[in-house]
mmCIF file of C-alpha atoms in Angstrom:
data_model
loop_
_atom_site.group_PDB
_atom_site.id
_atom_site.type_symbol
_atom_site.label_atom_id
_atom_site.label_comp_id
_atom_site.label_asym_id
_atom_site.label_seq_id
_atom_site.Cartn_x
_atom_site.Cartn_y
_atom_site.Cartn_z
ATOM 1 C CA MET A 228 41.117 137.909 103.735
ATOM 2 C CA GLU A 229 44.116 139.096 102.897
ATOM 3 C CA PHE A 230 46.066 136.134 104.825
ATOM 4 C CA TYR A 231 44.577 133.882 102.027
ATOM 5 C CA ASN A 232 45.212 136.068 98.828
ATOM 6 C CA GLN A 233 48.522 136.440 99.874
ATOM 7 C CA LEU A 234 49.588 132.626 100.645
ATOM 8 C CA SER A 235 47.324 131.853 97.476
ATOM 9 C CA GLN A 236 50.284 134.034 95.240
ATOM 10 C CA TYR A 237 53.002 132.282 97.218
ATOM 11 C CA TYR A 238 51.683 129.213 97.947
ATOM 12 C CA ASP A 239 54.435 127.487 94.958
ATOM 13 C CA ILE A 240 57.348 129.158 96.531
ATOM 14 C CA ILE A 241 56.079 127.525 100.702
ATOM 15 C CA PHE A 242 55.349 124.413 99.662
ATOM 16 C CA PRO A 243 57.238 123.354 96.391
ATOM 17 C CA LEU A 244 56.105 119.996 94.920
ATOM 18 C CA ASN A 245 57.560 116.820 96.402
ATOM 19 C CA LYS A 246 58.463 114.511 93.935
ATOM 20 C CA GLN A 247 58.504 111.970 96.350
ATOM 21 C CA SER A 248 55.079 112.952 97.146
ATOM 22 C CA VAL A 249 54.454 112.369 93.383
ATOM 23 C CA ASP A 250 55.871 109.296 92.890
ATOM 24 C CA PHE A 251 54.194 107.801 95.989
ATOM 25 C CA ILE A 252 50.496 108.610 94.678
ATOM 26 C CA LYS A 253 51.871 107.052 91.015
ATOM 27 C CA GLU A 254 52.815 104.061 92.656
ATOM 28 C CA HIS A 255 49.771 103.383 94.517
ATOM 29 C CA LEU A 256 46.966 104.987 92.895
ATOM 30 C CA VAL A 257 44.688 103.078 90.912
ATOM 31 C CA ASP A 258 44.347 103.966 87.338
ATOM 32 C CA GLY A 259 41.801 105.515 85.958
ATOM 33 C CA PRO A 260 40.027 108.875 86.977
ATOM 34 C CA VAL A 261 41.549 110.938 90.242
ATOM 35 C CA LEU A 262 40.203 113.418 92.539
ATOM 36 C CA ASP A 263 42.899 115.742 94.994
ATOM 37 C CA LEU A 264 40.497 117.236 97.547
ATOM 38 C CA ALA A 265 41.286 120.826 99.136
ATOM 39 C CA ALA A 266 44.057 121.050 96.054
ATOM 40 C CA GLY A 267 45.919 124.268 96.607
ATOM 41 C CA THR A 268 47.244 125.362 93.906
ATOM 42 C CA GLY A 269 46.897 121.802 91.955
ATOM 43 C CA ASN A 270 50.501 120.850 92.241
ATOM 44 C CA HIS A 271 49.444 117.242 92.183
ATOM 45 C CA ALA A 272 46.643 117.425 89.438
ATOM 46 C CA LEU A 273 48.855 119.098 87.439
ATOM 47 C CA ALA A 274 51.759 116.262 88.147
ATOM 48 C CA LEU A 275 49.113 113.793 87.190
ATOM 49 C CA ALA A 276 47.247 115.275 84.661
ATOM 50 C CA ARG A 277 50.867 115.807 82.730
ATOM 51 C CA ASP A 278 51.158 112.190 82.980
ATOM 52 C CA GLY A 279 47.990 111.565 81.377
ATOM 53 C CA PHE A 280 45.449 111.230 83.944
ATOM 54 C CA GLN A 281 41.468 112.481 84.093
ATOM 55 C CA VAL A 282 41.524 115.066 87.062
ATOM 56 C CA THR A 283 39.466 116.795 88.836
ATOM 57 C CA ALA A 284 40.745 119.248 91.369
ATOM 58 C CA THR A 285 38.365 121.338 94.532
ATOM 59 C CA ASP A 286 39.515 123.910 96.835
ATOM 60 C CA LEU A 287 37.738 126.079 99.360
ATOM 61 C CA ASP A 288 39.393 128.681 98.465
ATOM 62 C CA GLU A 289 38.272 130.277 94.959
ATOM 63 C CA ASN A 290 41.533 131.706 94.729
ATOM 64 C CA MET A 291 43.425 128.452 94.492
ATOM 65 C CA VAL A 292 40.886 127.323 91.732
ATOM 66 C CA VAL A 293 41.794 130.147 89.759
ATOM 67 C CA LYS A 294 45.458 129.216 90.204
ATOM 68 C CA ILE A 295 45.086 125.749 89.329
ATOM 69 C CA LYS A 296 42.835 126.905 85.759
ATOM 70 C CA GLU A 297 46.109 129.222 84.772
ATOM 71 C CA LYS A 298 48.470 126.800 85.535
ATOM 72 C CA ALA A 299 46.841 124.024 83.132
ATOM 73 C CA ALA A 300 46.266 126.797 80.428
ATOM 74 C CA LEU A 301 49.805 127.590 80.527
ATOM 75 C CA ASP A 302 50.801 123.411 80.714
ATOM 76 C CA GLU A 303 48.298 122.978 78.071
ATOM 77 C CA VAL A 304 46.529 120.255 79.835
ATOM 78 C CA THR A 305 42.895 119.612 81.047
ATOM 79 C CA ILE A 306 41.829 119.576 84.600
ATOM 80 C CA ILE A 307 38.269 120.291 85.740
ATOM 81 C CA ALA A 308 38.993 122.571 88.467
ATOM 82 C CA LEU A 309 35.915 123.704 91.009
ATOM 83 C CA PRO A 310 35.836 125.927 93.985
ATOM 84 C CA LEU A 311 34.704 123.173 96.466
ATOM 85 C CA ALA A 312 34.537 122.260 99.937
ATOM 86 C CA MET A 313 35.180 118.888 101.386
ATOM 87 C CA GLU A 314 31.197 119.127 102.841
ATOM 88 C CA GLU A 315 30.036 119.742 99.256
ATOM 89 C CA LEU A 316 31.573 116.753 97.580
ATOM 90 C CA ASP A 317 27.998 115.430 96.977
ATOM 91 C CA GLN A 318 27.942 117.681 94.351
ATOM 92 C CA LEU A 319 29.862 115.144 92.319
ATOM 93 C CA LYS A 320 27.928 112.475 93.184
ATOM 94 C CA ASP A 321 27.358 111.622 89.316
ATOM 95 C CA LYS A 322 31.093 110.958 89.234
ATOM 96 C CA SER A 323 33.207 108.294 89.870
ATOM 97 C CA PHE A 324 36.737 108.113 90.929
ATOM 98 C CA SER A 325 39.155 105.346 90.856
ATOM 99 C CA THR A 326 41.620 107.287 93.338
ATOM 100 C CA ILE A 327 40.894 110.073 95.262
ATOM 101 C CA ILE A 328 43.528 112.026 97.525
ATOM 102 C CA CYS A 329 43.657 114.435 99.833
ATOM 103 C CA LEU A 330 46.923 115.882 101.272
ATOM 104 C CA GLY A 331 48.883 118.778 103.058
ATOM 105 C CA ASN A 332 46.908 118.468 106.727
ATOM 106 C CA SER A 333 43.960 119.460 104.917
ATOM 107 C CA LEU A 334 41.582 116.730 106.093
ATOM 108 C CA VAL A 335 42.143 118.296 110.092
ATOM 109 C CA HIS A 336 40.484 121.379 109.276
ATOM 110 C CA LEU A 337 37.329 119.793 109.709
ATOM 111 C CA ASN A 338 35.891 120.524 112.749
ATOM 112 C CA SER A 339 34.601 116.771 114.305
ATOM 113 C CA LEU A 340 34.881 113.255 113.538
ATOM 114 C CA GLU A 341 31.630 112.788 112.927
ATOM 115 C CA SER A 342 32.274 115.842 110.034
ATOM 116 C CA VAL A 343 34.943 113.430 108.768
ATOM 117 C CA LYS A 344 32.889 109.812 109.009
ATOM 118 C CA SER A 345 30.105 112.583 106.662
ATOM 119 C CA VAL A 346 33.548 113.366 104.388
ATOM 120 C CA THR A 347 35.059 110.295 104.321
ATOM 121 C CA THR A 348 31.466 107.942 103.618
ATOM 122 C CA THR A 349 30.877 111.141 100.798
ATOM 123 C CA ILE A 350 34.389 109.773 99.450
ATOM 124 C CA TYR A 351 33.856 106.125 99.697
ATOM 125 C CA ASP A 352 30.513 106.383 97.417
ATOM 126 C CA LEU A 353 32.656 108.461 95.149
ATOM 127 C CA LEU A 354 34.841 105.856 94.403
ATOM 128 C CA ASP A 355 34.623 102.828 92.104
ATOM 129 C CA GLN A 356 35.144 99.021 93.442
ATOM 130 C CA ASN A 357 38.556 98.414 95.013
ATOM 131 C CA GLY A 358 39.098 102.471 93.880
ATOM 132 C CA LYS A 359 41.665 104.160 96.898
ATOM 133 C CA LEU A 360 41.742 107.050 99.511
ATOM 134 C CA MET A 361 44.923 108.572 100.411
ATOM 135 C CA ILE A 362 45.072 111.381 102.735
ATOM 136 C CA GLN A 363 48.916 113.081 104.353
ATOM 137 C CA ILE A 364 48.052 114.695 107.367
ATOM 138 C CA VAL A 365 50.937 116.039 110.517
ATOM 139 C CA ASN A 366 51.311 113.023 113.107
ATOM 140 C CA TYR A 367 49.140 113.909 115.412
ATOM 141 C CA ASP A 368 50.170 111.499 117.793
ATOM 142 C CA ARG A 369 53.487 113.057 118.191
ATOM 143 C CA VAL A 370 52.294 116.339 118.503
ATOM 144 C CA LEU A 371 49.706 115.347 121.120
ATOM 145 C CA ASN A 372 52.247 113.257 123.096
ATOM 146 C CA GLU A 373 55.272 115.673 123.205
ATOM 147 C CA GLY A 374 52.770 118.682 123.395
ATOM 148 C CA ILE A 375 54.650 120.320 120.425
ATOM 149 C CA THR A 376 53.675 124.099 120.171
ATOM 150 C CA GLU A 377 55.123 124.943 116.366
ATOM 151 C CA LEU A 378 56.161 123.468 112.948
ATOM 152 C CA PRO A 379 59.645 123.751 111.295
ATOM 153 C CA LEU A 380 59.790 127.391 110.482
ATOM 154 C CA ILE A 381 59.466 127.668 106.701
ATOM 155 C CA ASN A 382 61.781 130.184 105.059
ATOM 156 C CA ARG A 383 62.473 130.801 101.968
ATOM 157 C CA GLU A 384 65.380 133.946 101.911
ATOM 158 C CA LYS A 385 65.818 134.237 98.425
ATOM 159 C CA GLU A 386 62.080 135.395 98.166
ATOM 160 C CA GLN A 387 62.266 136.882 101.685
ATOM 161 C CA ILE A 388 59.158 135.014 102.289
ATOM 162 C CA SER A 389 58.701 132.579 105.503
ATOM 163 C CA PHE A 390 56.020 131.190 107.350
ATOM 164 C CA ARG A 391 55.707 129.708 111.242
ATOM 165 C CA ARG A 392 53.054 127.769 112.401
ATOM 166 C CA ILE A 393 52.195 128.058 115.946
ATOM 167 C CA TYR A 394 50.090 125.645 117.694
ATOM 168 C CA LYS A 395 48.108 126.002 120.814
ATOM 169 C CA HIS A 396 46.318 122.983 122.695
ATOM 170 C CA GLU A 397 42.920 123.105 123.655
ATOM 171 C CA GLU A 398 39.827 120.991 124.911
ATOM 172 C CA ASN A 399 40.006 118.794 121.706
ATOM 173 C CA LYS A 400 41.310 120.922 119.303
ATOM 174 C CA ILE A 401 44.855 123.070 118.463
ATOM 175 C CA LEU A 402 44.518 126.522 117.605
ATOM 176 C CA PHE A 403 46.652 126.644 114.964
ATOM 177 C CA LYS A 404 48.148 130.227 113.968
ATOM 178 C CA GLY A 405 49.761 131.188 110.969
ATOM 179 C CA GLU A 406 52.410 134.019 110.315
ATOM 180 C CA LEU A 407 53.059 134.793 107.069
ATOM 181 C CA THR A 408 55.612 137.319 106.090
ATOM 182 C CA ILE A 409 56.555 138.905 103.111
ATOM 183 C CA GLY A 410 59.333 141.069 102.878
ATOM 184 C CA GLY A 411 59.047 142.112 106.309
ATOM 185 C CA GLU A 412 55.550 142.573 106.076
ATOM 186 C CA THR A 413 53.711 139.920 108.635
ATOM 187 C CA LEU A 414 50.283 138.898 108.008
ATOM 188 C CA GLU A 415 48.119 136.514 110.899
ATOM 189 C CA ASN A 416 45.462 133.911 110.589
ATOM 190 C CA GLU A 417 43.970 131.984 113.377
ATOM 191 C CA ILE A 418 41.915 128.742 112.704
ATOM 192 C CA SER A 419 41.076 125.628 114.601
ATOM 193 C CA LEU A 420 41.984 122.279 113.918
ATOM 194 C CA LEU A 421 41.155 118.418 114.691
ATOM 195 C CA PRO A 422 44.366 117.068 115.584
ATOM 196 C CA ILE A 423 42.936 113.398 114.648
ATOM 197 C CA THR A 424 45.095 110.734 115.941
ATOM 198 C CA SER A 425 46.115 107.531 113.803
ATOM 199 C CA GLN A 426 43.953 105.116 115.837
ATOM 200 C CA GLN A 427 40.867 107.674 115.170
ATOM 201 C CA LEU A 428 41.431 108.263 111.554
ATOM 202 C CA VAL A 429 41.561 103.963 111.011
ATOM 203 C CA ASP A 430 38.705 103.483 113.103
ATOM 204 C CA VAL A 431 36.268 106.060 111.013
ATOM 205 C CA LEU A 432 37.878 104.637 107.682
ATOM 206 C CA THR A 433 37.120 101.099 108.846
ATOM 207 C CA SER A 434 33.510 102.432 109.741
ATOM 208 C CA VAL A 435 32.965 103.463 106.926
ATOM 209 C CA GLY A 436 33.661 100.368 105.081
ATOM 210 C CA PHE A 437 37.235 100.962 104.001
ATOM 211 C CA SER A 438 39.303 97.871 103.948
ATOM 212 C CA LYS A 439 43.130 97.279 103.655
ATOM 213 C CA ILE A 440 44.074 100.186 105.592
ATOM 214 C CA ASN A 441 47.792 101.175 105.473
ATOM 215 C CA LEU A 442 49.185 103.576 107.278
ATOM 216 C CA PHE A 443 53.144 105.198 106.615
ATOM 217 C CA GLY A 444 55.350 107.479 108.111
ATOM 218 C CA SER A 445 55.980 110.095 105.042
ATOM 219 C CA PHE A 446 55.942 109.692 100.974
ATOM 220 C CA LYS A 447 59.346 107.795 100.973
ATOM 221 C CA GLY A 448 56.954 104.891 102.074
ATOM 222 C CA GLU A 449 58.466 103.604 105.697
ATOM 223 C CA PRO A 450 55.535 102.414 108.282
ATOM 224 C CA PHE A 451 54.350 104.629 110.275
ATOM 225 C CA GLU A 452 55.795 105.106 113.863
ATOM 226 C CA ILE A 453 54.762 107.261 116.876
ATOM 227 C CA ASN A 454 57.428 109.681 116.042
ATOM 228 C CA SER A 455 56.936 109.705 112.109
ATOM 229 C CA PRO A 456 56.761 113.681 111.020
ATOM 230 C CA ALA A 457 53.290 112.685 108.641
ATOM 231 C CA LEU A 458 50.943 110.181 108.721
ATOM 232 C CA ILE A 459 50.049 109.146 105.431
ATOM 233 C CA ILE A 460 47.049 106.906 104.955
ATOM 234 C CA GLU A 461 46.056 104.401 102.038
ATOM 235 C CA ALA A 462 42.971 102.877 102.497
ATOM 236 C CA THR A 463 40.594 100.529 99.582
ATOM 237 C CA LYS A 464 36.991 100.439 98.663
ATOM 238 C CA HIS A 465 36.227 96.871 98.538
#
């Protein structure tokens, strides 16, 4: 699709690497192989690979996977980059990981709580004992409670790029409309999101077998609150 072709080309301008997120991951990860799910163009995977971690990165979009490979080659680091949907993680069942990360509001692209449970069950199986899962999504407790219909505009004036993110509330779903404007030309795309709340996600992870589940409100590491901009979860396999 043209929308995603363009998004992959300008992804790093729209979503530049947040150093705080890298620092948070490094502080909380378990030493060993790392799996980055729905990795986009691989900014976090690359940051970890530069520090010597063995990293596997997956993304549903093959354009993103190509970008990961190109950037890894330029940086002269090794990353295993695979075009896989989250629902296809069982294809990695011959591997194991000390840490698995799923950032960038990716988890809510699954279509049901049952799908979330299925994917997190596979994640649990892929983790080493005492391994960690880290998830970052939008704080949907706040989105639902306040009836939020649009996230803050991402505007890169120098590059003449903006990304508008509109939420239309539907029964048990949110219809997400993205408007990507590049030099005056606007491309649009709509996709259904699962607005999973903090308690729903904790309940799913607990039912799968995770323990020591910690909630944060941002990559600064402060505790999660109802008005936090994000929900970040750290869960341990015991």
